[in-house]
Coordinates of C-alpha atoms in Angstrom, one line a residue:
M19 CA 13.7 23.6 20.6
T20 CA 13.9 20.2 18.8
E21 CA 13.3 17.2 21.1
K22 CA 16.5 15.3 21.6
A23 CA 16.3 11.7 20.3
D24 CA 16.5 9.0 22.9
P25 CA 19.3 6.6 21.9
K26 CA 17.4 3.6 23.4
V27 CA 14.3 4.4 21.5
E28 CA 16.3 4.9 18.3
A29 CA 18.0 1.5 18.8
R30 CA 14.6 -0.1 19.2
I31 CA 13.4 1.4 16.0
D32 CA 16.6 0.3 14.2
A33 CA 16.0 -3.2 15.3
L34 CA 12.4 -3.1 14.2
L35 CA 13.4 -1.8 10.7
K36 CA 15.6 -4.9 10.2
G37 CA 13.3 -7.2 8.2
A38 CA 10.6 -4.6 7.7
I39 CA 8.6 -4.3 4.4
D40 CA 7.1 -1.2 2.9
P41 CA 4.4 -2.5 0.6
H42 CA 3.1 0.9 -0.7
V43 CA 5.8 3.4 -1.8
H44 CA 5.4 6.2 -4.4
S45 CA 9.0 6.5 -5.6
G46 CA 9.8 7.7 -9.1
P47 CA 10.2 8.3 -11.9
S48 CA 6.5 9.3 -12.3
I49 CA 4.4 11.9 -14.0
A50 CA 3.6 13.1 -10.5
P51 CA 6.2 15.0 -8.5
R52 CA 8.4 12.5 -6.5
G53 CA 11.0 13.2 -3.9
I54 CA 12.9 9.9 -4.3
D55 CA 13.6 7.5 -7.2
H56 CA 13.4 3.7 -7.0
V57 CA 17.2 3.2 -6.8
T58 CA 17.7 5.7 -4.0
L59 CA 14.7 4.2 -2.2
L60 CA 16.3 0.8 -2.4
Q61 CA 19.7 2.1 -1.3
Q62 CA 18.2 3.7 1.8
A63 CA 16.0 0.6 2.6
S64 CA 19.0 -1.7 2.2
Q65 CA 21.1 0.4 4.6
A66 CA 18.3 0.2 7.1
G67 CA 17.9 -3.6 6.7
F68 CA 14.5 -3.7 5.1
A69 CA 13.5 -7.1 3.7
A70 CA 11.5 -5.6 0.8
V71 CA 9.7 -2.7 -0.7
V72 CA 6.8 -2.6 -3.2
T73 CA 6.7 0.4 -5.6
K74 CA 3.4 1.8 -6.7
D75 CA 2.6 4.2 -9.5
H76 CA -0.9 5.3 -10.3
D77 CA -0.2 5.2 -14.0
Y78 CA 2.1 2.3 -14.9
S79 CA 3.3 -1.1 -13.9
G80 CA 6.7 -0.9 -12.3
V81 CA 7.8 -4.5 -12.9
M82 CA 10.2 -3.7 -15.7
T83 CA 12.0 -1.1 -13.6
A84 CA 12.1 -3.5 -10.7
E85 CA 13.7 -6.2 -12.8
L86 CA 16.4 -3.8 -14.1
I87 CA 17.2 -2.8 -10.6
R88 CA 17.5 -6.4 -9.4
Q89 CA 19.9 -7.2 -12.3
H90 CA 22.1 -4.1 -12.1
F91 CA 22.2 -3.5 -8.3
P92 CA 22.8 -7.0 -6.8
E93 CA 24.6 -5.4 -3.9
L94 CA 21.3 -3.9 -2.6
K95 CA 20.0 -6.5 -0.2
T96 CA 16.4 -5.2 0.1
K97 CA 14.2 -6.9 -2.5
I98 CA 12.2 -4.7 -4.8
Y99 CA 8.8 -5.7 -6.1
S100 CA 6.2 -3.7 -8.0
S101 CA 2.6 -3.6 -8.9
I102 CA 0.0 -2.4 -11.3
V103 CA -2.9 0.0 -10.6
L104 CA -6.0 -0.4 -12.9
N105 CA -6.3 3.2 -13.9
N106 CA -6.8 4.8 -17.3
V107 CA -3.2 4.7 -18.5
V108 CA -3.0 0.9 -18.4
G109 CA -6.4 0.5 -20.0
G110 CA -8.4 0.2 -16.8
L111 CA -9.7 -3.3 -16.3
N112 CA -7.1 -4.7 -18.8
P113 CA -6.4 -8.4 -18.4
Y114 CA -3.4 -8.2 -20.8
A115 CA -1.7 -5.6 -18.5
V116 CA -2.4 -7.7 -15.4
E117 CA -1.0 -10.9 -17.0
H118 CA 2.1 -9.0 -18.1
T119 CA 2.6 -7.7 -14.6
A120 CA 2.2 -11.2 -13.2
A121 CA 4.7 -12.7 -15.8
L122 CA 7.4 -10.2 -14.6
G123 CA 6.9 -10.9 -10.9
G124 CA 4.5 -8.2 -9.9
R125 CA 3.0 -8.9 -6.5
I126 CA 0.0 -6.5 -6.2
V127 CA -2.9 -5.6 -8.4
W128 CA -4.5 -2.5 -7.2
L129 CA -8.1 -1.8 -8.1
P130 CA -8.7 1.7 -9.6
T131 CA -7.4 4.6 -7.5
L132 CA -7.4 8.0 -9.3
A133 CA -9.9 6.6 -11.8
A134 CA -12.3 5.0 -9.2
A135 CA -15.7 6.7 -9.3
N136 CA -15.5 7.0 -5.6
H137 CA -12.2 8.8 -5.8
L138 CA -13.6 11.3 -8.3
R139 CA -16.5 12.0 -5.9
W140 CA -14.1 12.4 -3.0
Q141 CA -11.8 14.7 -4.9
A142 CA -14.7 17.0 -5.8
S143 CA -15.4 17.6 -2.1
A144 CA -11.9 17.1 -0.6
Q145 CA -10.1 20.0 1.1
W146 CA -6.8 19.0 -0.7
V147 CA -5.8 17.7 -4.1
H148 CA -4.4 14.2 -4.4
P149 CA -0.6 14.4 -4.9
A150 CA -0.7 12.2 -8.0
S151 CA -3.3 14.4 -9.8
T152 CA -1.8 16.0 -12.8
E153 CA -2.8 18.4 -15.6
R154 CA -0.2 16.8 -17.9
M155 CA -2.6 14.2 -19.2
R156 CA -6.2 14.2 -20.4
P157 CA -8.9 14.2 -17.7
V158 CA -9.5 11.0 -15.8
T159 CA -12.4 8.8 -16.9
A160 CA -14.1 6.7 -14.2
I161 CA -13.5 3.0 -14.4
P162 CA -16.5 1.0 -13.0
V163 CA -15.9 -2.4 -11.3
L164 CA -19.6 -3.2 -10.8
N165 CA -22.6 -3.3 -13.0
D166 CA -25.6 -1.1 -12.5
D167 CA -27.2 -3.9 -10.4
K168 CA -24.1 -4.0 -8.1
S169 CA -22.9 -7.3 -9.5
V170 CA -19.3 -7.7 -10.5
R171 CA -18.5 -6.9 -14.1
D172 CA -17.3 -9.7 -16.3
D173 CA -14.0 -8.0 -17.1
M174 CA -13.4 -7.5 -13.4
K175 CA -14.0 -11.3 -12.9
E176 CA -11.5 -12.0 -15.6
I177 CA -8.9 -10.0 -13.7
I178 CA -9.8 -11.6 -10.4
D179 CA -9.2 -15.0 -12.1
I180 CA -5.7 -13.9 -13.2
V181 CA -4.9 -12.7 -9.7
A182 CA -6.0 -16.1 -8.3
R183 CA -4.1 -18.1 -10.9
N184 CA -0.9 -16.2 -10.2
D185 CA -1.3 -16.1 -6.4
M186 CA -1.1 -12.3 -6.4
V187 CA -2.5 -9.7 -4.0
L188 CA -5.7 -8.0 -4.9
A189 CA -5.8 -4.5 -3.2
S190 CA -8.9 -2.4 -2.9
G191 CA -7.4 0.9 -4.1
H192 CA -9.8 3.9 -3.9
L193 CA -13.0 2.0 -4.3
H194 CA -15.8 2.9 -2.0
V195 CA -15.9 0.4 0.9
S196 CA -19.3 -0.9 -0.3
E197 CA -17.7 -1.9 -3.6
T198 CA -14.7 -3.4 -1.8
W199 CA -17.1 -5.8 0.1
V200 CA -18.6 -7.0 -3.2
I201 CA -15.3 -7.4 -5.0
F202 CA -13.5 -9.1 -2.1
E203 CA -16.4 -11.6 -1.6
E204 CA -16.3 -12.4 -5.4
A205 CA -12.5 -12.7 -5.3
Q206 CA -12.7 -15.3 -2.5
R207 CA -15.3 -17.3 -4.3
R208 CA -13.0 -17.3 -7.3
G209 CA -9.9 -18.5 -5.4
V210 CA -8.0 -15.3 -4.5
K211 CA -6.1 -15.9 -1.2
R212 CA -4.4 -12.6 -0.7
L213 CA -6.6 -9.5 -0.1
V214 CA -5.5 -6.1 1.1
F215 CA -7.9 -3.3 2.2
T216 CA -6.2 0.0 1.3
H217 CA -6.2 3.0 3.8
P218 CA -9.7 2.7 5.3
E219 CA -8.9 5.9 7.3
D220 CA -9.3 8.1 4.2
I221 CA -11.0 8.4 0.8
V222 CA -12.8 5.1 0.9
D223 CA -15.5 6.0 3.5
A224 CA -15.0 2.9 5.7
S225 CA -16.3 2.6 9.2
L226 CA -14.5 0.7 12.0
N227 CA -17.2 -2.0 11.6
D228 CA -16.2 -2.3 7.9
V229 CA -12.6 -2.7 9.0
K230 CA -13.5 -5.3 11.5
G231 CA -15.6 -7.2 9.1
I232 CA -13.2 -7.1 6.2
A233 CA -10.4 -8.3 8.5
A234 CA -12.6 -11.1 9.7
M235 CA -13.0 -12.4 6.2
G236 CA -9.2 -12.9 6.1
A237 CA -8.2 -9.7 4.3
F238 CA -5.2 -7.6 5.6
V239 CA -5.9 -4.0 6.4
E240 CA -3.2 -1.6 5.3
H241 CA -2.7 1.8 7.0
S242 CA -0.9 4.7 5.4
L243 CA 1.4 6.0 8.1
C244 CA 1.7 9.4 6.3
M245 CA -2.0 10.1 7.3
F246 CA -1.2 9.9 11.0
L247 CA 2.2 11.6 11.3
D248 CA 2.7 15.1 12.8
G249 CA 4.4 17.4 10.4
C250 CA 3.4 15.4 7.3
K251 CA 1.4 17.3 4.7
F252 CA -0.9 14.3 4.2
K253 CA -1.9 14.1 7.9
S254 CA -5.7 13.7 8.1
R255 CA -6.1 11.6 11.3
E256 CA -4.8 11.5 14.9
A257 CA -2.7 8.9 16.6
E258 CA -5.8 7.7 18.5
D259 CA -7.5 7.0 15.2
L260 CA -4.6 4.6 14.2
R261 CA -5.1 2.8 17.5
D262 CA -8.8 2.5 16.8
Q263 CA -8.1 1.1 13.3
I264 CA -5.6 -1.4 14.6
E265 CA -7.9 -2.6 17.3
A266 CA -10.8 -3.0 14.9
A267 CA -8.8 -5.3 12.6
G268 CA -6.6 -6.8 15.2
V269 CA -2.8 -6.7 15.2
E270 CA -2.7 -10.0 13.3
Q271 CA -4.5 -8.6 10.2
T272 CA -2.9 -5.1 10.2
M273 CA -0.2 -3.9 7.8
L274 CA 1.6 -0.6 8.0
C275 CA 3.0 1.2 4.9
S276 CA 4.6 4.6 4.4
D277 CA 2.5 5.6 1.3
L278 CA 5.3 8.2 0.8
G279 CA 7.8 9.2 -1.8
Q280 CA 6.2 12.5 -2.8
T281 CA 7.9 15.9 -2.7
G282 CA 7.7 18.2 0.3
T283 CA 7.3 15.7 3.1
F284 CA 9.1 12.9 4.9
S285 CA 11.0 10.2 2.9
P286 CA 9.6 6.7 3.0
L287 CA 12.3 5.6 5.5
D288 CA 11.8 8.6 7.7
G289 CA 8.0 8.1 7.6
F290 CA 8.5 4.5 8.6
R291 CA 10.7 5.4 11.5
R292 CA 8.2 8.0 12.7
G293 CA 5.4 5.5 12.3
I294 CA 7.2 2.9 14.4
R295 CA 7.8 5.6 17.1
L296 CA 4.0 6.4 16.9
C297 CA 3.1 2.8 17.5
M298 CA 5.5 2.7 20.5
D299 CA 3.8 5.8 21.9
L300 CA 0.4 4.1 21.5
G301 CA 1.6 1.3 23.7
Y302 CA 2.3 -1.5 21.2
D303 CA 5.2 -3.8 22.1
D304 CA 8.0 -4.8 19.8
D305 CA 6.5 -8.1 18.8
Q306 CA 3.2 -6.5 17.9
I307 CA 5.0 -3.7 15.9
R308 CA 7.2 -6.3 14.1
K309 CA 4.0 -8.1 13.0
M310 CA 2.5 -4.9 11.6
V311 CA 5.7 -3.7 9.8
S312 CA 7.0 -7.1 8.7
G313 CA 5.4 -10.4 9.5
N314 CA 1.9 -9.7 8.4
T315 CA 3.0 -8.0 5.2
A316 CA 5.3 -10.9 4.4
R317 CA 2.3 -13.3 4.8
A318 CA 0.1 -11.0 2.6
L319 CA 2.7 -10.9 -0.1
G320 CA 4.0 -14.5 0.2
I321 CA 7.6 -13.3 0.8
E322 CA 8.4 -14.7 4.2
A323 CA 11.7 -16.0 2.9
D324 CA 12.8 -12.4 2.3
V325 CA 12.2 -11.5 5.9
A326 CA 14.1 -14.5 7.1
A327 CA 17.1 -13.6 4.9
A328 CA 17.1 -9.9 6.1
R329 CA 17.1 -10.8 9.7
T330 CA 20.0 -13.2 9.4
S331 CA 22.2 -11.0 7.2

């Protein structure tokens, strides 16, 4: 028998979604199978009162699509931003691609994901295949971000400088946590103010001490709700693991994202609702949850005005 929804709980979730931000959504079109496209995502997010979403594709910068949607769907109140992931299709550590993304309003530069050497090691031993893996393109080639002596590569430094100059977010992607430490420290030395540590709970081999330390240096720690939700095909951790992760970084440095949009599982909006309910069950109050689904993410992205507008509309 399906558990009956509690109207009071659902109303709390509705209120917490107003002004929320999903900073990591895999809507389509994409070469990987997607269950929702960018326009439908924005329609659903606008109806729920989200302040903003950030689309992410492992193979292309979505800033052109985001600009088209902004121009042709002005009635959709949720703001759409996009990002670039430094994988093979965009040329890896390609400063031209990063500058182009910045010029068209991209907010996040993700370090390599599917093309990270760490990801390829993880994929070789993982019990499941990453949903963006595809046989429709030539095999992935690893993109190193460090030299053999573990110093930061010059082309990586050039990209860090572009991120700093444009006040963008540098996100760790699927690098091994040991690489993330080195890159984030170099990024701070070079003036990057916005750092996001991507899903420490999976793929990147991070300990809770890593989470605590990276948060202490001022980075935000982003958790993929899909990895904690019962019934989600990407679940790899339990609810108590999410609590441990949040407590390691602290509520003030924690961001929650859906990391959804794929086929065969919850929609991003449904995943966000379930994630908020999970946080309630873990004992977090509404102010704490609002920080993790809205306020902290707005600070990380520099879009506080979008949240203010969403909450007053």
